[in-house]
Coordinates of C-alpha atoms in Angstrom, one line a residue:
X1 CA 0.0 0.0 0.0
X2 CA 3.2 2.2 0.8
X3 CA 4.1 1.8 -2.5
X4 CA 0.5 2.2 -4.3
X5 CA 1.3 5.3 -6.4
X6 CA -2.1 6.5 -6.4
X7 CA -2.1 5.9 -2.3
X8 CA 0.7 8.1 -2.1
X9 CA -0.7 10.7 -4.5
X10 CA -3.3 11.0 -2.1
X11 CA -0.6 11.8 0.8
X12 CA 1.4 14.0 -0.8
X13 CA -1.3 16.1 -2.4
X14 CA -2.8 16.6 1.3
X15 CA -0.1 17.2 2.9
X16 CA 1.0 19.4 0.5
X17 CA -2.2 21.3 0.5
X18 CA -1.5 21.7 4.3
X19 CA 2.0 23.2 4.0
X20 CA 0.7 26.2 1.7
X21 CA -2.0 26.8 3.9
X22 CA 0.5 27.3 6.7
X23 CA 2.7 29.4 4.3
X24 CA -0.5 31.6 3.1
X25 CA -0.8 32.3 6.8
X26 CA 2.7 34.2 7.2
X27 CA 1.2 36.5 5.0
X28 CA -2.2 36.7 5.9
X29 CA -3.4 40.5 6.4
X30 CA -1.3 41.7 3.7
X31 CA -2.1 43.8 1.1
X32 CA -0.7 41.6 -1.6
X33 CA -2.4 38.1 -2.2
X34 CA -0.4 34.8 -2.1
X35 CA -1.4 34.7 -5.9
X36 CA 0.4 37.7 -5.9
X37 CA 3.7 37.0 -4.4
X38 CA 3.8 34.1 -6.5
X39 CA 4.0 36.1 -9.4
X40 CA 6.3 38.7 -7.9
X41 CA 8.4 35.4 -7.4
X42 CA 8.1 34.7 -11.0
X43 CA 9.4 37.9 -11.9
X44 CA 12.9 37.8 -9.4
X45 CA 14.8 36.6 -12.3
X46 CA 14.0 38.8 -15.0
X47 CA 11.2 40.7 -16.9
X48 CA 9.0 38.2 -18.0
X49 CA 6.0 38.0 -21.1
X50 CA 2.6 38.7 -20.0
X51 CA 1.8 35.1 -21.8
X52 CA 5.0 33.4 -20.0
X53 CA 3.4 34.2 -16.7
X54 CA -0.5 33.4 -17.6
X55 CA 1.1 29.3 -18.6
X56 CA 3.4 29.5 -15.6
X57 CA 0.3 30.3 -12.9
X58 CA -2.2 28.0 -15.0
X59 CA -4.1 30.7 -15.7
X60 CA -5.9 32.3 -18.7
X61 CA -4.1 35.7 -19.8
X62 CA -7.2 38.1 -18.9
X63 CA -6.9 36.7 -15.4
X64 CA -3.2 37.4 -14.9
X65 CA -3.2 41.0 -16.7
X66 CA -5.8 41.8 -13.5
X67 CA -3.1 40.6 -11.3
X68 CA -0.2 42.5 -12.8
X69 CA -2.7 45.9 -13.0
X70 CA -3.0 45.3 -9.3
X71 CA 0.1 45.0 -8.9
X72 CA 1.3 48.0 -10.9
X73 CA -0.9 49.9 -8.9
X74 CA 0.5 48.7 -6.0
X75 CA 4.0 50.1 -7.2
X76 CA 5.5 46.7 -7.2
X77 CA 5.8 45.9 -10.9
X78 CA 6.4 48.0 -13.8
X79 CA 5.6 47.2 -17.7
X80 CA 8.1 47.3 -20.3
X81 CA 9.0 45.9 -23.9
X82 CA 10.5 43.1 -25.2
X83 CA 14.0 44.4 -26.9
X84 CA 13.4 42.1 -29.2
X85 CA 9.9 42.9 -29.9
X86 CA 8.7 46.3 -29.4
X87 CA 5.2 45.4 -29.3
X88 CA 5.2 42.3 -26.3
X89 CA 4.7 43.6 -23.3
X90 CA 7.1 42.8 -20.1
X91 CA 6.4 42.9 -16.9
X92 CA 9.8 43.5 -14.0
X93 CA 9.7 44.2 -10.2
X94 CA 10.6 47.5 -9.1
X95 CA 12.7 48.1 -6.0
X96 CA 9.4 48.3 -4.1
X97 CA 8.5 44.8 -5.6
X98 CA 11.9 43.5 -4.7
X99 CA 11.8 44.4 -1.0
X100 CA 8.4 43.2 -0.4
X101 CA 9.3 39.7 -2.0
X102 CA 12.4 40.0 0.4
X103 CA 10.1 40.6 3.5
X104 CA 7.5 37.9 2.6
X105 CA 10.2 35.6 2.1
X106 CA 12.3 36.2 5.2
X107 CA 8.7 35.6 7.1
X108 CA 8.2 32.7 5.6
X109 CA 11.5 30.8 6.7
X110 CA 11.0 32.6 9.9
X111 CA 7.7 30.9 10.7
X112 CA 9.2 27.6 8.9
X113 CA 12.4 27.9 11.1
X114 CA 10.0 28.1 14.5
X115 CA 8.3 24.8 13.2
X116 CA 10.9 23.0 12.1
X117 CA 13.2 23.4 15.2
X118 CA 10.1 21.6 17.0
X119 CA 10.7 18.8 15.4
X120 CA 13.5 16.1 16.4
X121 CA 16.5 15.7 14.5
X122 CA 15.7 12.5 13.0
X123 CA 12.2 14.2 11.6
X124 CA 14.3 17.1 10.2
X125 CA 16.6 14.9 9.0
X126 CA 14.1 12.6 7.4
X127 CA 12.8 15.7 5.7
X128 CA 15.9 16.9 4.4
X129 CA 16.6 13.9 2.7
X130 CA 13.0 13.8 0.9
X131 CA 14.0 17.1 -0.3
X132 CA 15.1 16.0 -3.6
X133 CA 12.2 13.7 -4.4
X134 CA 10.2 16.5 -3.7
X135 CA 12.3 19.1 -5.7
X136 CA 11.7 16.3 -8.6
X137 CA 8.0 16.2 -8.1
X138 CA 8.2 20.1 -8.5
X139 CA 9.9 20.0 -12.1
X140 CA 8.1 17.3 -13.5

């Protein structure tokens, strides 16, 4: 049954569901959605297409333009062009973007860091070593 792929779908999937719940709640009250800080997430690398993000966050183009306006608005994101293609839009973090990804983040790990050191050291490291399973699960 361990080994039932299905079985263990199940498990991961729910426990999974329960870990971003109790990452959603390091930032509940905010201004900014989680939705939102994923896609400022998105963006840390470099300006991205409009169309790149919509695939990326499984979701239909109208849907994240309302994001990114909410976002401009909010001063964290700024449009631009593609060099390559005057007429695609881009989408970059400003400095304002950058910090607040930097704050959301560092409250994150703190709230993980106060959970994890609950745990014994043979639970952490039992978790760090499913860490790469899980980082394969992610790419897949």
């Amino acid at each position: 049954m361990r080994d039932d792929p299905t079985h263990l779908a199940e498990q991961v999937s729910s426990v999974l569901r329960h870990l971003v719940l109790l990452l959603r709640r390091t930032v509940a009250g905010q201004p900014v959605t989680s939705q939102q800080y994923a896609v400022l997430g998105s963006l840390e690398g470099a300006p991205r297409r409009m169309t790149e993000l919509a695939e990326e966050h499984a979701v239909q183009l109208p849907t994240m333009t309302v994001q990114i306006n909410r976002l401009e608005d909010a001063g964290l994101v700024a449009r631009g062009s593609d060099p390559a293609d005057a007429r695609v839009r881009t989408v970059e973090l400003t400095g304002e973007g950058r910090d607040r990804l930097r704050a959301v983040r560092q409250a994150r790990i703190g709230h993980l860091t106060r959970e994890l050191a609950a745990l014994t050291d043979d639970e952490r490291a039992t978790l760090a070593a499913a860490l790469p399973v899980l980082a394969k699960l992610g790419r897949s």
